[in-house]
PDB file of C-alpha atoms and ligand atoms in Angstrom:
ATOM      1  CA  UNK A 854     108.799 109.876  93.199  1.00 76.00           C
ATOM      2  CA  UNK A 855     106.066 112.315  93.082  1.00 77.00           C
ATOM      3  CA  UNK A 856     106.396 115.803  91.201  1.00 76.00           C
ATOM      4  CA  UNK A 857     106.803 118.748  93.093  1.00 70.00           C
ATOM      5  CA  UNK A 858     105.701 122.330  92.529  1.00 71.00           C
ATOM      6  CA  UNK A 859     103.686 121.523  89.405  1.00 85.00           C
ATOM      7  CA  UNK A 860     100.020 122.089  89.420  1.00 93.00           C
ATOM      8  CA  UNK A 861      98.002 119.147  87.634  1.00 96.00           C
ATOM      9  CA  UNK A 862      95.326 120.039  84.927  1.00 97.00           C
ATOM     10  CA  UNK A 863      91.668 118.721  85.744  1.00 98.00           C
ATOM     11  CA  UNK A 864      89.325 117.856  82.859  1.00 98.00           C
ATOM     12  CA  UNK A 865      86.006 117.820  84.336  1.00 98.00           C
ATOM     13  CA  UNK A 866      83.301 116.862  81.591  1.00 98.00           C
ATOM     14  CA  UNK A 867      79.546 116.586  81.395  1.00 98.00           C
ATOM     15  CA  UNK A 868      76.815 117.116  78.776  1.00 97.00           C
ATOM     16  CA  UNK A 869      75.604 120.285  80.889  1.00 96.00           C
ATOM     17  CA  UNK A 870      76.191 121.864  84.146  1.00 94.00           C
ATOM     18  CA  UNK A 871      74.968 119.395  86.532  1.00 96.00           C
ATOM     19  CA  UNK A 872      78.996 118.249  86.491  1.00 97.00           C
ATOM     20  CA  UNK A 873      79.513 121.337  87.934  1.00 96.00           C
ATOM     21  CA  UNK A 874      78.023 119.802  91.169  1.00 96.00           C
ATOM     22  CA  UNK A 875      81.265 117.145  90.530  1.00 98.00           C
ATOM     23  CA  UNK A 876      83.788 119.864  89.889  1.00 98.00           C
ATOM     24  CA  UNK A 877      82.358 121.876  93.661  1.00 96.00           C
ATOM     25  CA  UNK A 878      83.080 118.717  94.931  1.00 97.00           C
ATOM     26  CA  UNK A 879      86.770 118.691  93.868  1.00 97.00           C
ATOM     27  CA  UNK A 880      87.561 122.356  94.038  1.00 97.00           C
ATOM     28  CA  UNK A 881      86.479 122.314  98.052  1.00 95.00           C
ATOM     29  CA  UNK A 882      88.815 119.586  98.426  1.00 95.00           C
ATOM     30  CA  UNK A 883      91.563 120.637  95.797  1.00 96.00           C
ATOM     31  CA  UNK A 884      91.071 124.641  95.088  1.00 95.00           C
ATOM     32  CA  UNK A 885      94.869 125.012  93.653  1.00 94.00           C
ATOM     33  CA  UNK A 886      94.743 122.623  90.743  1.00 96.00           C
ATOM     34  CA  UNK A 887      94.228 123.763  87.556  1.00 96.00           C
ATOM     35  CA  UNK A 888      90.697 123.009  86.060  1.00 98.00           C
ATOM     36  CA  UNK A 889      88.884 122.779  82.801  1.00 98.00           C
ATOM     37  CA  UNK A 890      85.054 122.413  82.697  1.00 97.00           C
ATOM     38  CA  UNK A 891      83.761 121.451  79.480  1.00 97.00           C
ATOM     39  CA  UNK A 892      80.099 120.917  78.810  1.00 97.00           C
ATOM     40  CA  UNK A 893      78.443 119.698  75.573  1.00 97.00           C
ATOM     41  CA  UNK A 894      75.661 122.030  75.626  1.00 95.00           C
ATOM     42  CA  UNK A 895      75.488 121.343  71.381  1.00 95.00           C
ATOM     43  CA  UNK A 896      73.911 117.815  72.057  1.00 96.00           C
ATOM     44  CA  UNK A 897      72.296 118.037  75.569  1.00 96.00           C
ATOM     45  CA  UNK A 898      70.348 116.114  76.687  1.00 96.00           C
ATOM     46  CA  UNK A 899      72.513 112.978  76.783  1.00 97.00           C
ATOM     47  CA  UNK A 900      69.420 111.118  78.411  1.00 94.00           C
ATOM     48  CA  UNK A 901      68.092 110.179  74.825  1.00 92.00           C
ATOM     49  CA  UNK A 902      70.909 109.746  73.142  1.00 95.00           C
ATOM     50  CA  UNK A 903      72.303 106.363  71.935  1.00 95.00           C
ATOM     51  CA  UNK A 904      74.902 104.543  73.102  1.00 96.00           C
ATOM     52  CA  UNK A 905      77.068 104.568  70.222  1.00 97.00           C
ATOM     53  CA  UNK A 906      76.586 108.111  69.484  1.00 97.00           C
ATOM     54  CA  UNK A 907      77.448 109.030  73.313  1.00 97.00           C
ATOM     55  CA  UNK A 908      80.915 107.103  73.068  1.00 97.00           C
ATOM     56  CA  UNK A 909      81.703 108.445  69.555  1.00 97.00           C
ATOM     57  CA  UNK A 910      80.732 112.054  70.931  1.00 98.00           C
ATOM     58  CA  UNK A 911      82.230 112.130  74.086  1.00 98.00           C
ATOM     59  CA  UNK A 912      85.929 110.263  72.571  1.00 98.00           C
ATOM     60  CA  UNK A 913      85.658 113.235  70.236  1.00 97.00           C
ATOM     61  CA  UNK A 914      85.386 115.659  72.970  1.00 98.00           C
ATOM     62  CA  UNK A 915      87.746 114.516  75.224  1.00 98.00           C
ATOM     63  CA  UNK A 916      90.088 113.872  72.124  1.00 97.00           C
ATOM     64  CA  UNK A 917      89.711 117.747  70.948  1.00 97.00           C
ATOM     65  CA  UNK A 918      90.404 118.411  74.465  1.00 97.00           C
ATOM     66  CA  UNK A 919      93.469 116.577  75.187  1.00 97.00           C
ATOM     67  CA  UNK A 920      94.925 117.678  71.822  1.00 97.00           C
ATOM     68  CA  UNK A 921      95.112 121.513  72.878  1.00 96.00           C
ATOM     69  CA  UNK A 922      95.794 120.987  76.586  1.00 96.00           C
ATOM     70  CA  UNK A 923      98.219 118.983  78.994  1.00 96.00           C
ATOM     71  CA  UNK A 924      95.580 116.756  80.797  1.00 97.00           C
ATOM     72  CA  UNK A 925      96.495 114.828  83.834  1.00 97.00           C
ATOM     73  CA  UNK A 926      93.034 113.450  84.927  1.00 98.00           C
ATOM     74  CA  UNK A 927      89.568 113.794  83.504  1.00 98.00           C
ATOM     75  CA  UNK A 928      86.322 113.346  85.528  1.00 98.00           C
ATOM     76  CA  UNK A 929      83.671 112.336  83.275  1.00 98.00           C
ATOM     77  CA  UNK A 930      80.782 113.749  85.572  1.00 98.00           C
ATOM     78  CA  UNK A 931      77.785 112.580  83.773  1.00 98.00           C
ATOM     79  CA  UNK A 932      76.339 109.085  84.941  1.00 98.00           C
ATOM     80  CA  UNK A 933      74.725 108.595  81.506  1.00 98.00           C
ATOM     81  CA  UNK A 934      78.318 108.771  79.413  1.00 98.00           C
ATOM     82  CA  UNK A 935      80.130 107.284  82.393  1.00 97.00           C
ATOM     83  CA  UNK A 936      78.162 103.812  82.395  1.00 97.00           C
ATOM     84  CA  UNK A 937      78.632 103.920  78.748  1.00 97.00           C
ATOM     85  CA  UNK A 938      81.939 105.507  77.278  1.00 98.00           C
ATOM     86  CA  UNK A 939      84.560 104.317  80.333  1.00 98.00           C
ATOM     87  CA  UNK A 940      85.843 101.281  78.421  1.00 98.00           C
ATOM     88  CA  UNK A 941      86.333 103.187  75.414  1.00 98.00           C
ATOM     89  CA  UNK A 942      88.064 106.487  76.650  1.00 98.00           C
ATOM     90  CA  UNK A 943      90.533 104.406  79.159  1.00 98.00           C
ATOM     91  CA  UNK A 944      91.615 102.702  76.301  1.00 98.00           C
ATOM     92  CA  UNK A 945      92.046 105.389  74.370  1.00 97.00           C
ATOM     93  CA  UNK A 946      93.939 107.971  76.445  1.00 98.00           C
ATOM     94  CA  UNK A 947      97.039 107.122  78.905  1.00 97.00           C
ATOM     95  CA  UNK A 948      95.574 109.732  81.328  1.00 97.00           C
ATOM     96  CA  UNK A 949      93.697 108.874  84.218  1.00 98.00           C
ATOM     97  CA  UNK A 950      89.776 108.747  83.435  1.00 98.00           C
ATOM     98  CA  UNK A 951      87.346 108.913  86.411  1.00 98.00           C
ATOM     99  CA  UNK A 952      83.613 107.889  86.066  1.00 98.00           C
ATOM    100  CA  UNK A 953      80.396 109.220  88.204  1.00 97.00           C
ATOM    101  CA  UNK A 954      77.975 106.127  88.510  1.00 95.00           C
ATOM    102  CA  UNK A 955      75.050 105.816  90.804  1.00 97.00           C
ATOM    103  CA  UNK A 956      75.844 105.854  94.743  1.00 97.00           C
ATOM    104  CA  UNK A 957      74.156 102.384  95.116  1.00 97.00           C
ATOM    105  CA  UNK A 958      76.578 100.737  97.537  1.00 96.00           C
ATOM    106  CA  UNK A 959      76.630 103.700  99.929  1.00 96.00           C
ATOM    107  CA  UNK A 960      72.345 103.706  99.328  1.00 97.00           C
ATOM    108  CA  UNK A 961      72.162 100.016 100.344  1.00 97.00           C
ATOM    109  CA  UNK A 962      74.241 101.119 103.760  1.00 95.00           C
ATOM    110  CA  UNK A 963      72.693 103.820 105.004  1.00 97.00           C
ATOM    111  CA  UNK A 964      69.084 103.085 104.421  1.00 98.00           C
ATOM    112  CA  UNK A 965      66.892 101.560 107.401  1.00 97.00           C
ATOM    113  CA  UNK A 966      63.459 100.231 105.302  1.00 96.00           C
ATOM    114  CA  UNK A 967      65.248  98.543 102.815  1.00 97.00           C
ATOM    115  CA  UNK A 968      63.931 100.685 100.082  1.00 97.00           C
ATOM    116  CA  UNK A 969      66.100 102.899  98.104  1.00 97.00           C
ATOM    117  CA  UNK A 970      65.007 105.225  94.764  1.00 98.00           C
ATOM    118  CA  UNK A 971      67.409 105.627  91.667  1.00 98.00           C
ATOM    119  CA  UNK A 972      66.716 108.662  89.967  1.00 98.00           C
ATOM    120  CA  UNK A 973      68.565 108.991  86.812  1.00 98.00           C
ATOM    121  CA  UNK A 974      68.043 109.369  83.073  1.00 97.00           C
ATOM    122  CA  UNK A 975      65.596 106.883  80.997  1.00 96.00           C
ATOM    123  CA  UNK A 976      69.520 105.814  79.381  1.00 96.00           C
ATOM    124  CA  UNK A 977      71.070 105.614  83.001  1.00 97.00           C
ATOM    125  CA  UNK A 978      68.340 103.448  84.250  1.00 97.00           C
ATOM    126  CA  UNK A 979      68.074 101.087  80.910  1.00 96.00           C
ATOM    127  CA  UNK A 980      72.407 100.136  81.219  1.00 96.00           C
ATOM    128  CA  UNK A 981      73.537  97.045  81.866  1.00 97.00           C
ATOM    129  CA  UNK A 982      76.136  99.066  84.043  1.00 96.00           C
ATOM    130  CA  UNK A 983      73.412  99.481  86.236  1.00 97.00           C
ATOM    131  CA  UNK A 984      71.981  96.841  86.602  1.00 97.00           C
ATOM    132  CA  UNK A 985      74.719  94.677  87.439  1.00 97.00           C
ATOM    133  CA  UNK A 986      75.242  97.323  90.330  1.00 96.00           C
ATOM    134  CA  UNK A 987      71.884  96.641  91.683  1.00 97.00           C
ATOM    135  CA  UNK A 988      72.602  92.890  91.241  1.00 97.00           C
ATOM    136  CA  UNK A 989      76.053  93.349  92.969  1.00 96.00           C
ATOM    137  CA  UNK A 990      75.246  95.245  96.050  1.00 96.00           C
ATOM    138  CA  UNK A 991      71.465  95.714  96.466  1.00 96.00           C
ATOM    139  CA  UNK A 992      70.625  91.777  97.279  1.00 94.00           C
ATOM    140  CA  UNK A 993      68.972  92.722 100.473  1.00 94.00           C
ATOM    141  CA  UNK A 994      66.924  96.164  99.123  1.00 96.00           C
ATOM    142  CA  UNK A 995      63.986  96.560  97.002  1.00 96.00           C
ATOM    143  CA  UNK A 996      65.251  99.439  94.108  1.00 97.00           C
ATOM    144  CA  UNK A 997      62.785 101.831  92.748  1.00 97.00           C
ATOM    145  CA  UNK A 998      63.589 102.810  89.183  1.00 97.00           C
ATOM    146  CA  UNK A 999      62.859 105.841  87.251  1.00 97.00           C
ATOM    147  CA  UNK A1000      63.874 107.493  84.644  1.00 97.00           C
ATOM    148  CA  UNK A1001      62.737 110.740  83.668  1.00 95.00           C
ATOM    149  CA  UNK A1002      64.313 113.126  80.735  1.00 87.00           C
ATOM    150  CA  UNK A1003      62.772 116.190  82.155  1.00 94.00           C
ATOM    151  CA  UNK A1004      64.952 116.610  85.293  1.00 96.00           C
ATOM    152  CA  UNK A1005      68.222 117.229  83.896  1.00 96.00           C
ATOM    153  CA  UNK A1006      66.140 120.152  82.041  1.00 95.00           C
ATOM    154  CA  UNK A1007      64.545 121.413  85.120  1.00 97.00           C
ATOM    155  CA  UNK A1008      67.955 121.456  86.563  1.00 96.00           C
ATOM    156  CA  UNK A1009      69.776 123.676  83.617  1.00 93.00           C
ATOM    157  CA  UNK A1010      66.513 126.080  83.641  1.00 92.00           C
ATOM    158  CA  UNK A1011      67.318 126.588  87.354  1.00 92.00           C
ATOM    159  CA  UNK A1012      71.224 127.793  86.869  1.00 87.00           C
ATOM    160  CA  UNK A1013      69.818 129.763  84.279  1.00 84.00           C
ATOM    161  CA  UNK A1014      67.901 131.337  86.589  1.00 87.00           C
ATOM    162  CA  UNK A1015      64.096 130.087  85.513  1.00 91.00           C
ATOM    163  CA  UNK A1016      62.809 128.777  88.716  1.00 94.00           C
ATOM    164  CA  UNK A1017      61.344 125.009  89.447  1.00 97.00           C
ATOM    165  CA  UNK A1018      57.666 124.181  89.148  1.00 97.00           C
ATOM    166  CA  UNK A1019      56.822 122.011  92.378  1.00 97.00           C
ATOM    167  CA  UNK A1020      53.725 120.933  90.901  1.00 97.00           C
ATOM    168  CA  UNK A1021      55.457 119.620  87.531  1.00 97.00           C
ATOM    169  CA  UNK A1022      58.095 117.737  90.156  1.00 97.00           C
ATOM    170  CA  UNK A1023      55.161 116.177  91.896  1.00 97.00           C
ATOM    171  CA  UNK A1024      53.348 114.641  89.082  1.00 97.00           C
ATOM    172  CA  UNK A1025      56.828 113.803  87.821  1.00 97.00           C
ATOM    173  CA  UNK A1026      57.371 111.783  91.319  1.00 97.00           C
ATOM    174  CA  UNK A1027      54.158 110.682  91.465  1.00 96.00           C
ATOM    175  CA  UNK A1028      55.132 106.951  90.959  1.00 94.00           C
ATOM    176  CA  UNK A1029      57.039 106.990  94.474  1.00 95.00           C
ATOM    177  CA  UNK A1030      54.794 109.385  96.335  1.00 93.00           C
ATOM    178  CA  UNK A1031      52.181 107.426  96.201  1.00 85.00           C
ATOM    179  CA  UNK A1032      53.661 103.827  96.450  1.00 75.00           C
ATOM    180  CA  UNK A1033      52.719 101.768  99.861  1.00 85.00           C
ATOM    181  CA  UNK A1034      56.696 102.371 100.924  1.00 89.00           C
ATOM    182  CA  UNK A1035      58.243 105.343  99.748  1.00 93.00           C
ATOM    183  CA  UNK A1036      62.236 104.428  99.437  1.00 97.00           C
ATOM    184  CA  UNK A1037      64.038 106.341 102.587  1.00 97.00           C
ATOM    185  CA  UNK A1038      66.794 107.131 100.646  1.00 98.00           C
ATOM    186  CA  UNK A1039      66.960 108.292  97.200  1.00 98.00           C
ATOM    187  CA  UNK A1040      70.418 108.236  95.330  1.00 98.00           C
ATOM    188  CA  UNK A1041      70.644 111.242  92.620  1.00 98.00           C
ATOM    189  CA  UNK A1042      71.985 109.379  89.710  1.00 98.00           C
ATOM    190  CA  UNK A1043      72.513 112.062  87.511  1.00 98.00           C
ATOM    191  CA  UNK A1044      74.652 114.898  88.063  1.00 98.00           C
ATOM    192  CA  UNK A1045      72.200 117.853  87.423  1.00 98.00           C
ATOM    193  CA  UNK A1046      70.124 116.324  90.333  1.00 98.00           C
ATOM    194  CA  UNK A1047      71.734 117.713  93.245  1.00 97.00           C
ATOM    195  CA  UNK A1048      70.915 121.419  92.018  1.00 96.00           C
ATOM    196  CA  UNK A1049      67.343 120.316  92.626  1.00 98.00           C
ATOM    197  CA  UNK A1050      67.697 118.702  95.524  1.00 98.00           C
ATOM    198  CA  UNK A1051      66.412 121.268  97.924  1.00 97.00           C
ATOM    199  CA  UNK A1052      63.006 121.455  96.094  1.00 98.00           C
ATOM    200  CA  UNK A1053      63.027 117.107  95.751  1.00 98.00           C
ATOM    201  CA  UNK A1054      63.204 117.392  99.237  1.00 98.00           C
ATOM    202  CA  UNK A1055      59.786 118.898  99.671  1.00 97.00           C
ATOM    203  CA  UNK A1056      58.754 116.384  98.017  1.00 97.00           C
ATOM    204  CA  UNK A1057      59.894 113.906  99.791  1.00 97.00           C
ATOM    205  CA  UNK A1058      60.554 115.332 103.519  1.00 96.00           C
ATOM    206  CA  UNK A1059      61.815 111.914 105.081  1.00 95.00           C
ATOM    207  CA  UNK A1060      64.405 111.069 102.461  1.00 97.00           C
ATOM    208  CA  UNK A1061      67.888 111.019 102.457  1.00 98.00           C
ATOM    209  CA  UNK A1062      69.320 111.785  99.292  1.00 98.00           C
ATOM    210  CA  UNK A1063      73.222 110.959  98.025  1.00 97.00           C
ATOM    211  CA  UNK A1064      75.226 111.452  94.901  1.00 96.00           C
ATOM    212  CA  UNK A1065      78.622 110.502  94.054  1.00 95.00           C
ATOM    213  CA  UNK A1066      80.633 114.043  94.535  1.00 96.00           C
ATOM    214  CA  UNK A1067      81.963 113.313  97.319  1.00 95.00           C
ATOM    215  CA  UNK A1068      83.279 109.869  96.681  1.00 96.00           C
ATOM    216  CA  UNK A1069      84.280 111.317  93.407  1.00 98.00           C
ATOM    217  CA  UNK A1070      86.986 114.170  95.131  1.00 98.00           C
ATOM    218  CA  UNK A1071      88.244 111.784  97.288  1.00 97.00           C
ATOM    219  CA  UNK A1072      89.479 109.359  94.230  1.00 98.00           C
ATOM    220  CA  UNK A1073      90.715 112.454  92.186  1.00 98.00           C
ATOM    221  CA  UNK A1074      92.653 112.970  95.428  1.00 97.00           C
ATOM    222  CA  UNK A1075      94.042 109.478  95.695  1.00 97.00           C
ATOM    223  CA  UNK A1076      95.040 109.437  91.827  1.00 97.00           C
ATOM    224  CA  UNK A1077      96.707 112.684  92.058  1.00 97.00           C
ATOM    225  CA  UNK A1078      98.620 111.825  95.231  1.00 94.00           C
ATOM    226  CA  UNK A1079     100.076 109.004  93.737  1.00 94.00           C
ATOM    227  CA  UNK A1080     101.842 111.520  91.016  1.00 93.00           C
ATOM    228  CA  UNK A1081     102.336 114.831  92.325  1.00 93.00           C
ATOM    229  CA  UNK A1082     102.750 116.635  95.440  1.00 91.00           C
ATOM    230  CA  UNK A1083      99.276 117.908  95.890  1.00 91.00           C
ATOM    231  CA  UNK A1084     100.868 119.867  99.548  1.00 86.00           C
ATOM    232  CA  UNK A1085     103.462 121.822  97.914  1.00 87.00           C
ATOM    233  CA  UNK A1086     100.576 123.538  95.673  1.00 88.00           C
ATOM    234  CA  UNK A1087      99.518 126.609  97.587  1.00 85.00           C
ATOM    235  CA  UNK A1088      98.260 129.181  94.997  1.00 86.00           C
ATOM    236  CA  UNK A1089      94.971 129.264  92.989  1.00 87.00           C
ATOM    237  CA  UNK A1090      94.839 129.257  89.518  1.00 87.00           C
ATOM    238  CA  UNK A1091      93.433 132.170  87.520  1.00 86.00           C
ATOM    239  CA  UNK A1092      93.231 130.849  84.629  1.00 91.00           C
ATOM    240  CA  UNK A1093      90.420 127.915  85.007  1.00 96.00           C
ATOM    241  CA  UNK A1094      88.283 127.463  81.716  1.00 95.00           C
ATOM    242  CA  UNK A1095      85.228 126.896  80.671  1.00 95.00           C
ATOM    243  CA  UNK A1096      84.484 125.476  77.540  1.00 96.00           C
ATOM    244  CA  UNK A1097      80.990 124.667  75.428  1.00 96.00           C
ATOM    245  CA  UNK A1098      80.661 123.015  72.301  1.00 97.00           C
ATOM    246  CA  UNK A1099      77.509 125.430  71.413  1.00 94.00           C
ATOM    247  CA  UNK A1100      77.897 129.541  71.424  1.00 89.00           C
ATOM    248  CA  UNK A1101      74.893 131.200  72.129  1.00 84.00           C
ATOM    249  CA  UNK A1102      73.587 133.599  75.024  1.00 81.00           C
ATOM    250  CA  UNK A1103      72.898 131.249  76.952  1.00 81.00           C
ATOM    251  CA  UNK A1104      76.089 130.072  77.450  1.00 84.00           C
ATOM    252  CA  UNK A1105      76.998 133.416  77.628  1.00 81.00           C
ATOM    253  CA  UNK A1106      75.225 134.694  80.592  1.00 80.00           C
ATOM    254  CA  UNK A1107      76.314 131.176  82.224  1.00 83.00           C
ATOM    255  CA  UNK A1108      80.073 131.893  82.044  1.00 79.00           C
ATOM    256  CA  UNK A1109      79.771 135.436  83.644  1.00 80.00           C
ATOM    257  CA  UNK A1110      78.038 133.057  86.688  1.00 81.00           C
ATOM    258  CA  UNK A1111      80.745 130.610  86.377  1.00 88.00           C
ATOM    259  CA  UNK A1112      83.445 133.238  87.611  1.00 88.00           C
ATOM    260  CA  UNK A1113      82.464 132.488  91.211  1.00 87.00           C
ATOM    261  CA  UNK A1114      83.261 129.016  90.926  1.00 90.00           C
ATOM    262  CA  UNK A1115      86.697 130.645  89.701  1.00 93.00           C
ATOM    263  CA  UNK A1116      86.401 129.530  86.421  1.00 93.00           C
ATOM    264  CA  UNK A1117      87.135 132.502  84.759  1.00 91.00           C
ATOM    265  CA  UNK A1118      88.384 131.834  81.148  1.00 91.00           C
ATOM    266  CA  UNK A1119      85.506 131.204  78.445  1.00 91.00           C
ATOM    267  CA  UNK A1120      85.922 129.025  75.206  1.00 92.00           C
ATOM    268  CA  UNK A1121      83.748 126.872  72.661  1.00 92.00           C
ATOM    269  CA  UNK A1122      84.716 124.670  70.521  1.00 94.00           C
ATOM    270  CA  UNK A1123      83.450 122.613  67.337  1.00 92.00           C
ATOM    271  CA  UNK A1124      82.996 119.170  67.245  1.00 92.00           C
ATOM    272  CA  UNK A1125      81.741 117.325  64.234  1.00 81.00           C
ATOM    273  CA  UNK A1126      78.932 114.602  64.293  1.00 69.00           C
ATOM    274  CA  UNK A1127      80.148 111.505  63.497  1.00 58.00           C
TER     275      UNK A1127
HETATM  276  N1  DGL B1372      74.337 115.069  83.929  1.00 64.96           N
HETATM  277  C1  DGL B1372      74.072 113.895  83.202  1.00 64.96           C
HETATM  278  C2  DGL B1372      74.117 112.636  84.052  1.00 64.96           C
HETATM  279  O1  DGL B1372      74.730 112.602  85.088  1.00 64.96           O
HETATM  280  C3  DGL B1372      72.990 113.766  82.203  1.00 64.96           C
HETATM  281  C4  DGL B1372      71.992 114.769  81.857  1.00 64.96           C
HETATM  282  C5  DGL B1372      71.589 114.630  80.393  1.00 64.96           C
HETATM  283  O2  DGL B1372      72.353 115.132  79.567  1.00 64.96           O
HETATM  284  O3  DGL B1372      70.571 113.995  80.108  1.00 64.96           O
HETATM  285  O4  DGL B1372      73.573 111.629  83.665  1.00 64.96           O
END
């Protein structure tokens, strides 16, 4: 029996706003739920952080979270906590808990020389999660690696207006521009990456890139469908939040630019180090 007329809350979670390029995703598809976007701009990057400081962190957030607000799903949209901190949260909370991990499978079916790039974070690229994906469904490809801390920087810099630095990007790349067969599709295995994609694509003219958004809606969808009558929701909500766990003007100026993603209600919170 699903439940009609009542609009589900969406937690969508990163360490930054590259899960914004996850929550797009999901609003296109879904615009009438109700969402939260929470960021933990206090203790970004995640890239360097270790693993049992992410999972202690990000339970805490989540925890804070789901103490002040009726949660029906959260989308952890940060590959680095995702392939570290799913375990732990799922068995923690009775809600629904969705995880962004590199777009591997769909890499090793759409690419035609066999060569596929996974750009991530130094932690994303060093998890056993990943690679026992590789193992699992890359058999017949040859995976580039790299992980770089700077790009989920570069990224945030760019929504906050400073712009990208193609020649820093190149010398970044430099380990696949150069190589004798340059991987014909990249997968963006980190969320902030698709805000950089048009200028990656310079780089790299002949490349397809893919992330996980898309995949990502689509099993928010399914999950939802299964409880409440996603059809009989036909008006927006006004009252979508945003919430840091770091105050400063930064974040300020950021939340005035969030209103045309319709989140339109700003909060931080405090979270104690563990
Ligand atoms: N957006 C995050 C990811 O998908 C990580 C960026 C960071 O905090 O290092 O991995």
């Amino acid at each position: 029996m699903k439940i009609k007329n009542t609009t589900p809350t969406v937690l969508v979670f990163d360490s930054g706003i590259g899960g914004l390029s996850v929550y797009n995703e999901i609003y296109k598809q879904m615009p009438n739920l109700h969402y939260i976007y929470a960021f933990d701009n206090e203790m970004f990057p995640y890239g360097d952080k270790s693993s049992e400081f992410l999972i202690d962190r990000v339970n805490s957030i989540i925890e804070h979270i789901s103490n002040n607000y009726l949660i029906d799903i959260a989308v952890i949209a940060c590959n680095t906590a995702s392939t570290i901190c799913l375990p732990s949260l799922r068995s923690k909370f009775s809600f629904p808990i969705v995880g962004v991990v590199p777009a591997i499978k769909p890499a090793c079916q759409i690419t035609q020389n066999k060569c596929i790039g996974l750009l991530a974070t130094k932690a994303t690229i060093e998890r056993a999660y990943t690679t026992n994906l590789i193992q699992e469904f890359a058999t017949d490809c040859t995976v580039k690696l790299l992980g770089l801390s700077e790009l989920a920087i570069i990224a945030e810099n760019k929504l906050q207006g400073i712009g990208v630095d193609i020649n820093q990007l190149q010398t970044l790349l430099a380990p696949w521009l150069s190589g004798p067969v340059i991987p014909d599709t990249i997968v963006l295995g980190c969320t902030h990456y698709p805000f950089i994609k048009e200028e990656l694509e310079i780089l790299f003219p002949n490349t397809t890139f893919i992330d996980s958004g898309n995949a990502i809606a689509a099993r928010v969808y399914n999950l939802l469908n299964e409880q409440f009558d996603l059809d009989t929701i036909n008006t927006q909500s006004n009252e979508n939040i945003v919430i840091s766990t770091n105050y400063n003007k930064h974040v300020e100026k950021l939340a005035d630019n969030l209103v045309k993603y319709n989140l339109n209600k700003y909060q931080s919170i405090n979270i104690l180090c563990a």
